[in-house]
């Protein structure tokens, strides 16, 4: 151990003694390592900066649809549960998502695009902006500049329809202003439900919550079939007329009044015709047309809908009942107490249907309290043959009636007709502008959305998944791909240069150390005479090589830091806070040091292998 | 007189540039306290002999090659390279033709180096170095680097280095070849004095026969035969038997 320390000390003294020569060798190492470090620093710095920029910019994760395929709530629910999706919010039609905003005290109005937002909005969260609550909005920098508004101000939002003839307004307080990086367009972010209200108003409908005038989106009646009971049979021509421009496609004369769809209470001795559509629904005008064709035959016309079921809460579970009409249109049936005179279908749109279900007494007993929230389910066969169900929850009153057969429930034809619309679109149990409970048309779906993938790597797969569903989307996947490709090419380039430099550096080091051994032959021979032998002797050139290489690499790192600082300050105008064009992590620097050390040891060992072959006797007198 | 190193029937053959040279040592014995001079003309095998005695050149054949130290006799032919290196470091001191000092060490560190490599106590070493420097007249040079010394001073430093660890055998290879006659006399006399003080055996190789005759206790030389133009044979003979 003593000897080893002594040899290391000797080698260090030698390096110090020949400091000019040592400096030359260190400089040679530094000359090779510095450009390599710089290049790697630039590659790492640039790629990291680009990557960080992409990561920092929510728009790189943004996925926007290019098609206007209608998407329903179930679709959004499914996407929200997709782990590749960080956030998705439906968007209303673009045209209805515009409104004029102004600062309360000033007159100048600015037209802003309105974007819907919800909790966990990636865009807002990225810029540290809380999602607006009801009555609040977040402005983009451009919008705030145009309005001269700041956070805390209250804006008046004015919405108009019918070319400005009908105008309403409501206040929004500005909860925050997004920075300029978040988007260049003048826009306001408000809650989705508030944008839906604006859209509703623009569509001509009333918004009772805000007192905005307009029509009520009442559900209109429709049915896929009709039962016509006449006092006498029609002749062939008039029978054929039943399916001419009436909305019905087929007609069948029934021999008797039995059958599952047959409502109770039809008067005896009638001729029965069953009309049905193909796929679509017949509406009130179609029924009026049928009534016109059978005028003078004392007709009872009843809507039929075999796709509807009512599911009512009952003792020990649920009571599932098929729905049948409790009356003919505008006419009660002799055997049945029509609970309330319903309107005829032609005058329907102004009056809500009576909310009464007639059920058999045993069923009525099971159902218990007779004010119930009934689940109405419509089962429709889709084009591809599968069955789709749509449901609506509706408040109803249940009433017992002796003549109702078990398993059935009877409803006024207007109610049956309104519920029949479920086959085509969602229905909502709501209120009219005047506060009357009514079945209202629900949203058919959304034509757009704003989606953010969970990460850079999820953008491309999500795009592919959406396009497989037939939704063409626009993303910045190509930009991400570019950065990844750039990284790959720079890597290849780097390794080519690194390999050349490493080969050069190794050659330089090896030749340096070899030359050193050659120069030190006599000294080494003297050490050999003094009894230093084998591996201990090779410690001498090994130590020199390590000292010279480490010196070179440390000098190189110092140079690198100086140059990197210079590069970063030159490009500082293009860099954001914390971004560096040229940088190496501590680990990188440690790795560079480690690699150089390994190289030095290898070279030192190679040189000492040669030295061990030198006969001291040969060296002593070679002068 | 006690034997330090003894060799019998030792031979080595070396080839160089197509010519061959054989050195034969029928008998050689070096005694403690004795200065043995090896004289001869250039190329007679002086250095080859010295390298073999210094254990850095291994003879081809030998019937006896031993080192005796404090009653123990060690066989030098059968010892491995690392044992030989150990013996070299511990029991042999070597004075090279031009000093062989390490340029990156000061005079003091050069002198102390063999002792340090052996791990001898620093205090003992320092005292011994001071004594040797005093004896050799180089006390004033201890802090200098070798390149600032004269040739004679370097030889004195080399002698001090060869003696610092009290070796059993001191070998000197033309220690006075690079200095003038007067200095050579001086150096030889202090050298001899210093070695005598340690009781070590001394072998000096020199081509300066008159100087050696004055200072050596015994002398050997070589009998060279040219067998062919490219083949020579040199045999070590005692001085008395030299032609």
PDB file of C-alpha atoms in Angstrom, chain B residues 18-232:
ATOM      1  CA  UNK B  18      22.997 -10.552 -36.424  1.00  0.00           C
ATOM      2  CA  UNK B  19      26.080 -10.953 -34.230  1.00  0.00           C
ATOM      3  CA  UNK B  20      26.126 -13.001 -31.091  1.00  0.00           C
ATOM      4  CA  UNK B  21      27.934 -12.520 -27.840  1.00  0.00           C
ATOM      5  CA  UNK B  22      28.359 -14.954 -25.014  1.00  0.00           C
ATOM      6  CA  UNK B  23      29.449 -14.115 -21.486  1.00  0.00           C
ATOM      7  CA  UNK B  24      30.738 -16.834 -19.223  1.00  0.00           C
ATOM      8  CA  UNK B  25      31.387 -16.381 -15.523  1.00  0.00           C
ATOM      9  CA  UNK B  26      33.187 -19.497 -14.214  1.00  0.00           C
ATOM     10  CA  UNK B  27      33.404 -18.129 -10.683  1.00  0.00           C
ATOM     11  CA  UNK B  28      32.659 -14.841  -8.987  1.00  0.00           C
ATOM     12  CA  UNK B  29      32.416 -14.070  -5.319  1.00  0.00           C
ATOM     13  CA  UNK B  30      31.741 -10.655  -3.789  1.00  0.00           C
ATOM     14  CA  UNK B  31      32.551 -10.161  -0.087  1.00  0.00           C
ATOM     15  CA  UNK B  32      31.087  -7.810   2.481  1.00  0.00           C
ATOM     16  CA  UNK B  33      33.344  -4.820   3.052  1.00  0.00           C
ATOM     17  CA  UNK B  34      35.233  -5.432  -0.163  1.00  0.00           C
ATOM     18  CA  UNK B  35      35.325  -3.232  -3.269  1.00  0.00           C
ATOM     19  CA  UNK B  36      35.508  -5.328  -6.402  1.00  0.00           C
ATOM     20  CA  UNK B  37      36.395  -3.599  -9.637  1.00  0.00           C
ATOM     21  CA  UNK B  38      35.237  -4.991 -12.968  1.00  0.00           C
ATOM     22  CA  UNK B  39      37.453  -3.565 -15.677  1.00  0.00           C
ATOM     23  CA  UNK B  40      37.687  -4.112 -19.351  1.00  0.00           C
ATOM     24  CA  UNK B  41      37.371  -2.555 -22.763  1.00  0.00           C
ATOM     25  CA  UNK B  42      34.061  -1.570 -24.343  1.00  0.00           C
ATOM     26  CA  UNK B  43      31.875  -4.470 -25.361  1.00  0.00           C
ATOM     27  CA  UNK B  44      33.612  -7.014 -23.209  1.00  0.00           C
ATOM     28  CA  UNK B  45      30.467  -7.673 -21.141  1.00  0.00           C
ATOM     29  CA  UNK B  46      30.906  -5.371 -18.140  1.00  0.00           C
ATOM     30  CA  UNK B  47      27.355  -4.000 -18.281  1.00  0.00           C
ATOM     31  CA  UNK B  48      25.837  -7.396 -18.993  1.00  0.00           C
ATOM     32  CA  UNK B  49      27.522  -8.782 -15.920  1.00  0.00           C
ATOM     33  CA  UNK B  50      26.328  -5.846 -13.841  1.00  0.00           C
ATOM     34  CA  UNK B  51      22.727  -6.229 -15.053  1.00  0.00           C
ATOM     35  CA  UNK B  52      22.786  -9.875 -14.043  1.00  0.00           C
ATOM     36  CA  UNK B  53      24.158  -8.988 -10.617  1.00  0.00           C
ATOM     37  CA  UNK B  54      21.468  -6.295 -10.365  1.00  0.00           C
ATOM     38  CA  UNK B  55      18.879  -9.019 -11.091  1.00  0.00           C
ATOM     39  CA  UNK B  56      17.396  -7.199 -14.065  1.00  0.00           C
ATOM     40  CA  UNK B  57      18.865  -9.604 -16.574  1.00  0.00           C
ATOM     41  CA  UNK B  58      18.400 -13.304 -16.063  1.00  0.00           C
ATOM     42  CA  UNK B  59      21.348 -15.576 -17.009  1.00  0.00           C
ATOM     43  CA  UNK B  60      20.672 -18.478 -19.368  1.00  0.00           C
ATOM     44  CA  UNK B  61      22.468 -21.041 -17.274  1.00  0.00           C
ATOM     45  CA  UNK B  62      23.915 -21.080 -13.832  1.00  0.00           C
ATOM     46  CA  UNK B  63      25.216 -23.713 -11.426  1.00  0.00           C
ATOM     47  CA  UNK B  64      25.178 -21.406  -8.415  1.00  0.00           C
ATOM     48  CA  UNK B  65      23.878 -17.885  -7.982  1.00  0.00           C
ATOM     49  CA  UNK B  66      23.186 -16.805  -4.416  1.00  0.00           C
ATOM     50  CA  UNK B  67      22.907 -13.845  -2.119  1.00  0.00           C
ATOM     51  CA  UNK B  68      23.857 -14.290   1.519  1.00  0.00           C
ATOM     52  CA  UNK B  69      22.441 -11.973   4.096  1.00  0.00           C
ATOM     53  CA  UNK B  70      22.696 -12.377   7.842  1.00  0.00           C
ATOM     54  CA  UNK B  71      23.488 -16.037   7.518  1.00  0.00           C
ATOM     55  CA  UNK B  72      20.635 -16.791   5.124  1.00  0.00           C
ATOM     56  CA  UNK B  73      21.409 -17.825   1.603  1.00  0.00           C
ATOM     57  CA  UNK B  74      18.939 -17.100  -1.160  1.00  0.00           C
ATOM     58  CA  UNK B  75      18.963 -18.780  -4.560  1.00  0.00           C
ATOM     59  CA  UNK B  76      18.650 -15.999  -7.097  1.00  0.00           C
ATOM     60  CA  UNK B  77      18.166 -18.188 -10.167  1.00  0.00           C
ATOM     61  CA  UNK B  78      15.053 -19.917  -8.955  1.00  0.00           C
ATOM     62  CA  UNK B  79      13.406 -16.785  -7.495  1.00  0.00           C
ATOM     63  CA  UNK B  80      10.457 -15.351  -9.408  1.00  0.00           C
ATOM     64  CA  UNK B  81      10.345 -11.830 -10.891  1.00  0.00           C
ATOM     65  CA  UNK B  82       8.486 -10.324  -7.977  1.00  0.00           C
ATOM     66  CA  UNK B  83      10.861 -11.833  -5.398  1.00  0.00           C
ATOM     67  CA  UNK B  84      13.779 -10.586  -7.468  1.00  0.00           C
ATOM     68  CA  UNK B  85      12.251  -7.103  -7.532  1.00  0.00           C
ATOM     69  CA  UNK B  86      11.878  -7.307  -3.767  1.00  0.00           C
ATOM     70  CA  UNK B  87      15.536  -8.318  -3.312  1.00  0.00           C
ATOM     71  CA  UNK B  88      16.534  -5.534  -5.702  1.00  0.00           C
ATOM     72  CA  UNK B  89      14.642  -2.934  -3.732  1.00  0.00           C
ATOM     73  CA  UNK B  90      15.793  -4.147  -0.326  1.00  0.00           C
ATOM     74  CA  UNK B  91      19.348  -5.444  -0.660  1.00  0.00           C
ATOM     75  CA  UNK B  92      20.858  -3.776  -3.676  1.00  0.00           C
ATOM     76  CA  UNK B  93      21.885  -0.190  -4.303  1.00  0.00           C
ATOM     77  CA  UNK B  94      22.683   0.920  -7.808  1.00  0.00           C
ATOM     78  CA  UNK B  95      24.685   3.887  -9.067  1.00  0.00           C
ATOM     79  CA  UNK B  96      24.102   4.564 -12.719  1.00  0.00           C
ATOM     80  CA  UNK B  97      26.586   5.986 -15.183  1.00  0.00           C
ATOM     81  CA  UNK B  98      24.927   9.402 -15.339  1.00  0.00           C
ATOM     82  CA  UNK B  99      23.290   9.278 -11.948  1.00  0.00           C
ATOM     83  CA  UNK B 100      19.868   8.027 -13.062  1.00  0.00           C
ATOM     84  CA  UNK B 101      18.134  10.578 -10.892  1.00  0.00           C
ATOM     85  CA  UNK B 102      14.434  11.304 -11.365  1.00  0.00           C
ATOM     86  CA  UNK B 103      14.194  14.769 -12.831  1.00  0.00           C
ATOM     87  CA  UNK B 104      10.827  15.516 -11.221  1.00  0.00           C
ATOM     88  CA  UNK B 105      12.039  14.922  -7.677  1.00  0.00           C
ATOM     89  CA  UNK B 106      14.296  17.155  -5.617  1.00  0.00           C
ATOM     90  CA  UNK B 107      17.719  15.883  -4.522  1.00  0.00           C
ATOM     91  CA  UNK B 108      16.295  15.065  -1.091  1.00  0.00           C
ATOM     92  CA  UNK B 109      13.326  13.154  -2.511  1.00  0.00           C
ATOM     93  CA  UNK B 110      15.607  11.306  -4.918  1.00  0.00           C
ATOM     94  CA  UNK B 111      17.803  10.205  -2.035  1.00  0.00           C
ATOM     95  CA  UNK B 112      14.833   9.236   0.127  1.00  0.00           C
ATOM     96  CA  UNK B 113      12.955   7.366  -2.648  1.00  0.00           C
ATOM     97  CA  UNK B 114      14.351   3.808  -2.107  1.00  0.00           C
ATOM     98  CA  UNK B 115      13.699   4.111   1.620  1.00  0.00           C
ATOM     99  CA  UNK B 116      10.205   5.402   1.052  1.00  0.00           C
ATOM    100  CA  UNK B 117       9.407   2.634  -1.375  1.00  0.00           C
ATOM    101  CA  UNK B 118      10.430   0.168   1.339  1.00  0.00           C
ATOM    102  CA  UNK B 119       8.266   1.988   3.859  1.00  0.00           C
ATOM    103  CA  UNK B 120      11.181   2.749   6.238  1.00  0.00           C
ATOM    104  CA  UNK B 121      10.424   5.163   9.099  1.00  0.00           C
ATOM    105  CA  UNK B 122      10.683   8.761   7.806  1.00  0.00           C
ATOM    106  CA  UNK B 123      12.687   9.993  10.818  1.00  0.00           C
ATOM    107  CA  UNK B 124      15.357   7.324  10.358  1.00  0.00           C
ATOM    108  CA  UNK B 125      15.468   8.058   6.674  1.00  0.00           C
ATOM    109  CA  UNK B 126      15.852  11.795   7.176  1.00  0.00           C
ATOM    110  CA  UNK B 127      18.696  11.295   9.650  1.00  0.00           C
ATOM    111  CA  UNK B 128      20.430   8.854   7.365  1.00  0.00           C
ATOM    112  CA  UNK B 129      19.994  11.170   4.365  1.00  0.00           C
ATOM    113  CA  UNK B 130      21.507  14.042   6.301  1.00  0.00           C
ATOM    114  CA  UNK B 131      24.484  11.903   7.306  1.00  0.00           C
ATOM    115  CA  UNK B 132      25.042  10.752   3.752  1.00  0.00           C
ATOM    116  CA  UNK B 133      24.684  14.289   2.381  1.00  0.00           C
ATOM    117  CA  UNK B 134      27.226  15.483   4.912  1.00  0.00           C
ATOM    118  CA  UNK B 135      29.593  12.690   4.024  1.00  0.00           C
ATOM    119  CA  UNK B 136      29.212  13.265   0.305  1.00  0.00           C
ATOM    120  CA  UNK B 137      29.334  17.044   0.516  1.00  0.00           C
ATOM    121  CA  UNK B 138      25.924  17.739  -0.974  1.00  0.00           C
ATOM    122  CA  UNK B 139      24.127  19.166   2.037  1.00  0.00           C
ATOM    123  CA  UNK B 140      23.636  22.463   0.246  1.00  0.00           C
ATOM    124  CA  UNK B 141      22.008  20.859  -2.756  1.00  0.00           C
ATOM    125  CA  UNK B 142      19.179  18.954  -1.034  1.00  0.00           C
ATOM    126  CA  UNK B 143      16.365  21.256  -2.155  1.00  0.00           C
ATOM    127  CA  UNK B 144      17.425  21.487  -5.796  1.00  0.00           C
ATOM    128  CA  UNK B 145      16.171  19.595  -8.785  1.00  0.00           C
ATOM    129  CA  UNK B 146      18.831  17.343 -10.430  1.00  0.00           C
ATOM    130  CA  UNK B 147      19.068  19.455 -13.571  1.00  0.00           C
ATOM    131  CA  UNK B 148      20.586  22.266 -11.538  1.00  0.00           C
ATOM    132  CA  UNK B 149      23.500  20.131 -10.356  1.00  0.00           C
ATOM    133  CA  UNK B 150      26.906  19.497 -11.902  1.00  0.00           C
ATOM    134  CA  UNK B 151      27.791  16.035 -13.151  1.00  0.00           C
ATOM    135  CA  UNK B 152      29.911  15.309 -10.102  1.00  0.00           C
ATOM    136  CA  UNK B 153      27.207  16.457  -7.709  1.00  0.00           C
ATOM    137  CA  UNK B 154      24.691  14.222  -9.462  1.00  0.00           C
ATOM    138  CA  UNK B 155      26.960  11.212  -8.999  1.00  0.00           C
ATOM    139  CA  UNK B 156      27.258  12.022  -5.320  1.00  0.00           C
ATOM    140  CA  UNK B 157      23.479  12.207  -5.051  1.00  0.00           C
ATOM    141  CA  UNK B 158      23.233   8.879  -6.877  1.00  0.00           C
ATOM    142  CA  UNK B 159      25.667   7.367  -4.404  1.00  0.00           C
ATOM    143  CA  UNK B 160      23.629   8.682  -1.488  1.00  0.00           C
ATOM    144  CA  UNK B 161      20.476   7.211  -3.045  1.00  0.00           C
ATOM    145  CA  UNK B 162      22.185   3.844  -3.490  1.00  0.00           C
ATOM    146  CA  UNK B 163      23.108   3.773   0.182  1.00  0.00           C
ATOM    147  CA  UNK B 164      20.052   5.251   1.906  1.00  0.00           C
ATOM    148  CA  UNK B 165      18.407   1.899   2.632  1.00  0.00           C
ATOM    149  CA  UNK B 166      21.650   0.211   3.788  1.00  0.00           C
ATOM    150  CA  UNK B 167      21.807  -2.428   1.069  1.00  0.00           C
ATOM    151  CA  UNK B 168      23.954  -5.524   1.221  1.00  0.00           C
ATOM    152  CA  UNK B 169      25.399  -4.968  -2.214  1.00  0.00           C
ATOM    153  CA  UNK B 170      26.146  -1.708  -4.028  1.00  0.00           C
ATOM    154  CA  UNK B 171      26.603  -1.804  -7.776  1.00  0.00           C
ATOM    155  CA  UNK B 172      28.093   1.098  -9.697  1.00  0.00           C
ATOM    156  CA  UNK B 173      28.158   1.364 -13.450  1.00  0.00           C
ATOM    157  CA  UNK B 174      30.964   3.633 -14.618  1.00  0.00           C
ATOM    158  CA  UNK B 175      30.205   6.121 -11.821  1.00  0.00           C
ATOM    159  CA  UNK B 176      33.025   8.411 -12.895  1.00  0.00           C
ATOM    160  CA  UNK B 177      32.780   8.214 -16.654  1.00  0.00           C
ATOM    161  CA  UNK B 178      31.075  11.570 -17.015  1.00  0.00           C
ATOM    162  CA  UNK B 179      33.379  13.635 -14.757  1.00  0.00           C
ATOM    163  CA  UNK B 180      36.918  14.902 -14.972  1.00  0.00           C
ATOM    164  CA  UNK B 181      39.840  13.008 -13.491  1.00  0.00           C
ATOM    165  CA  UNK B 182      40.095  15.052 -10.293  1.00  0.00           C
ATOM    166  CA  UNK B 183      36.414  14.733  -9.507  1.00  0.00           C
ATOM    167  CA  UNK B 184      36.588  11.034 -10.341  1.00  0.00           C
ATOM    168  CA  UNK B 185      39.246  10.556  -7.691  1.00  0.00           C
ATOM    169  CA  UNK B 186      37.167  12.482  -5.153  1.00  0.00           C
ATOM    170  CA  UNK B 187      33.989  10.669  -5.927  1.00  0.00           C
ATOM    171  CA  UNK B 188      35.671   7.290  -5.783  1.00  0.00           C
ATOM    172  CA  UNK B 189      37.219   7.982  -2.475  1.00  0.00           C
ATOM    173  CA  UNK B 190      34.004   9.233  -0.783  1.00  0.00           C
ATOM    174  CA  UNK B 191      32.113   6.396  -2.399  1.00  0.00           C
ATOM    175  CA  UNK B 192      34.487   3.848  -0.960  1.00  0.00           C
ATOM    176  CA  UNK B 193      34.407   5.513   2.421  1.00  0.00           C
ATOM    177  CA  UNK B 194      30.649   5.599   2.474  1.00  0.00           C
ATOM    178  CA  UNK B 195      30.289   1.965   1.443  1.00  0.00           C
ATOM    179  CA  UNK B 196      32.872   0.835   3.937  1.00  0.00           C
ATOM    180  CA  UNK B 197      30.903   2.601   6.647  1.00  0.00           C
ATOM    181  CA  UNK B 198      27.828   0.510   5.834  1.00  0.00           C
ATOM    182  CA  UNK B 199      29.834  -2.688   5.558  1.00  0.00           C
ATOM    183  CA  UNK B 200      28.236  -3.488   2.214  1.00  0.00           C
ATOM    184  CA  UNK B 201      29.878  -5.206  -0.718  1.00  0.00           C
ATOM    185  CA  UNK B 202      30.723  -2.946  -3.652  1.00  0.00           C
ATOM    186  CA  UNK B 203      31.071  -3.801  -7.305  1.00  0.00           C
ATOM    187  CA  UNK B 204      32.300  -1.026  -9.587  1.00  0.00           C
ATOM    188  CA  UNK B 205      32.368  -1.383 -13.304  1.00  0.00           C
ATOM    189  CA  UNK B 206      34.879   0.917 -14.962  1.00  0.00           C
ATOM    190  CA  UNK B 207      37.107   1.225 -17.953  1.00  0.00           C
ATOM    191  CA  UNK B 208      39.509   3.369 -15.918  1.00  0.00           C
ATOM    192  CA  UNK B 209      41.937   0.632 -14.894  1.00  0.00           C
ATOM    193  CA  UNK B 210      44.502   2.899 -13.167  1.00  0.00           C
ATOM    194  CA  UNK B 211      41.871   4.461 -10.964  1.00  0.00           C
ATOM    195  CA  UNK B 212      40.498   1.062 -10.065  1.00  0.00           C
ATOM    196  CA  UNK B 213      43.928  -0.285  -9.264  1.00  0.00           C
ATOM    197  CA  UNK B 214      44.335   2.492  -6.750  1.00  0.00           C
ATOM    198  CA  UNK B 215      41.021   2.073  -4.983  1.00  0.00           C
ATOM    199  CA  UNK B 216      39.689  -1.503  -5.481  1.00  0.00           C
ATOM    200  CA  UNK B 217      40.396  -4.360  -3.089  1.00  0.00           C
ATOM    201  CA  UNK B 218      40.107  -6.897  -5.896  1.00  0.00           C
ATOM    202  CA  UNK B 219      39.694  -6.752  -9.614  1.00  0.00           C
ATOM    203  CA  UNK B 220      38.268  -8.945 -12.329  1.00  0.00           C
ATOM    204  CA  UNK B 221      38.459  -8.559 -16.073  1.00  0.00           C
ATOM    205  CA  UNK B 222      37.407 -10.367 -19.255  1.00  0.00           C
ATOM    206  CA  UNK B 223      39.135 -12.640 -21.703  1.00  0.00           C
ATOM    207  CA  UNK B 224      37.498 -12.014 -25.099  1.00  0.00           C
ATOM    208  CA  UNK B 225      37.739 -14.536 -27.931  1.00  0.00           C
ATOM    209  CA  UNK B 226      36.483 -13.832 -31.403  1.00  0.00           C
ATOM    210  CA  UNK B 227      35.278 -17.215 -32.589  1.00  0.00           C
ATOM    211  CA  UNK B 228      34.009 -15.937 -35.961  1.00  0.00           C
ATOM    212  CA  UNK B 229      33.599 -12.383 -37.279  1.00  0.00           C
ATOM    213  CA  UNK B 230      30.085 -12.334 -35.842  1.00  0.00           C
ATOM    214  CA  UNK B 231      30.485 -14.563 -32.828  1.00  0.00           C
ATOM    215  CA  UNK B 232      32.392 -13.528 -29.706  1.00  0.00           C
TER     216      UNK B 232
END
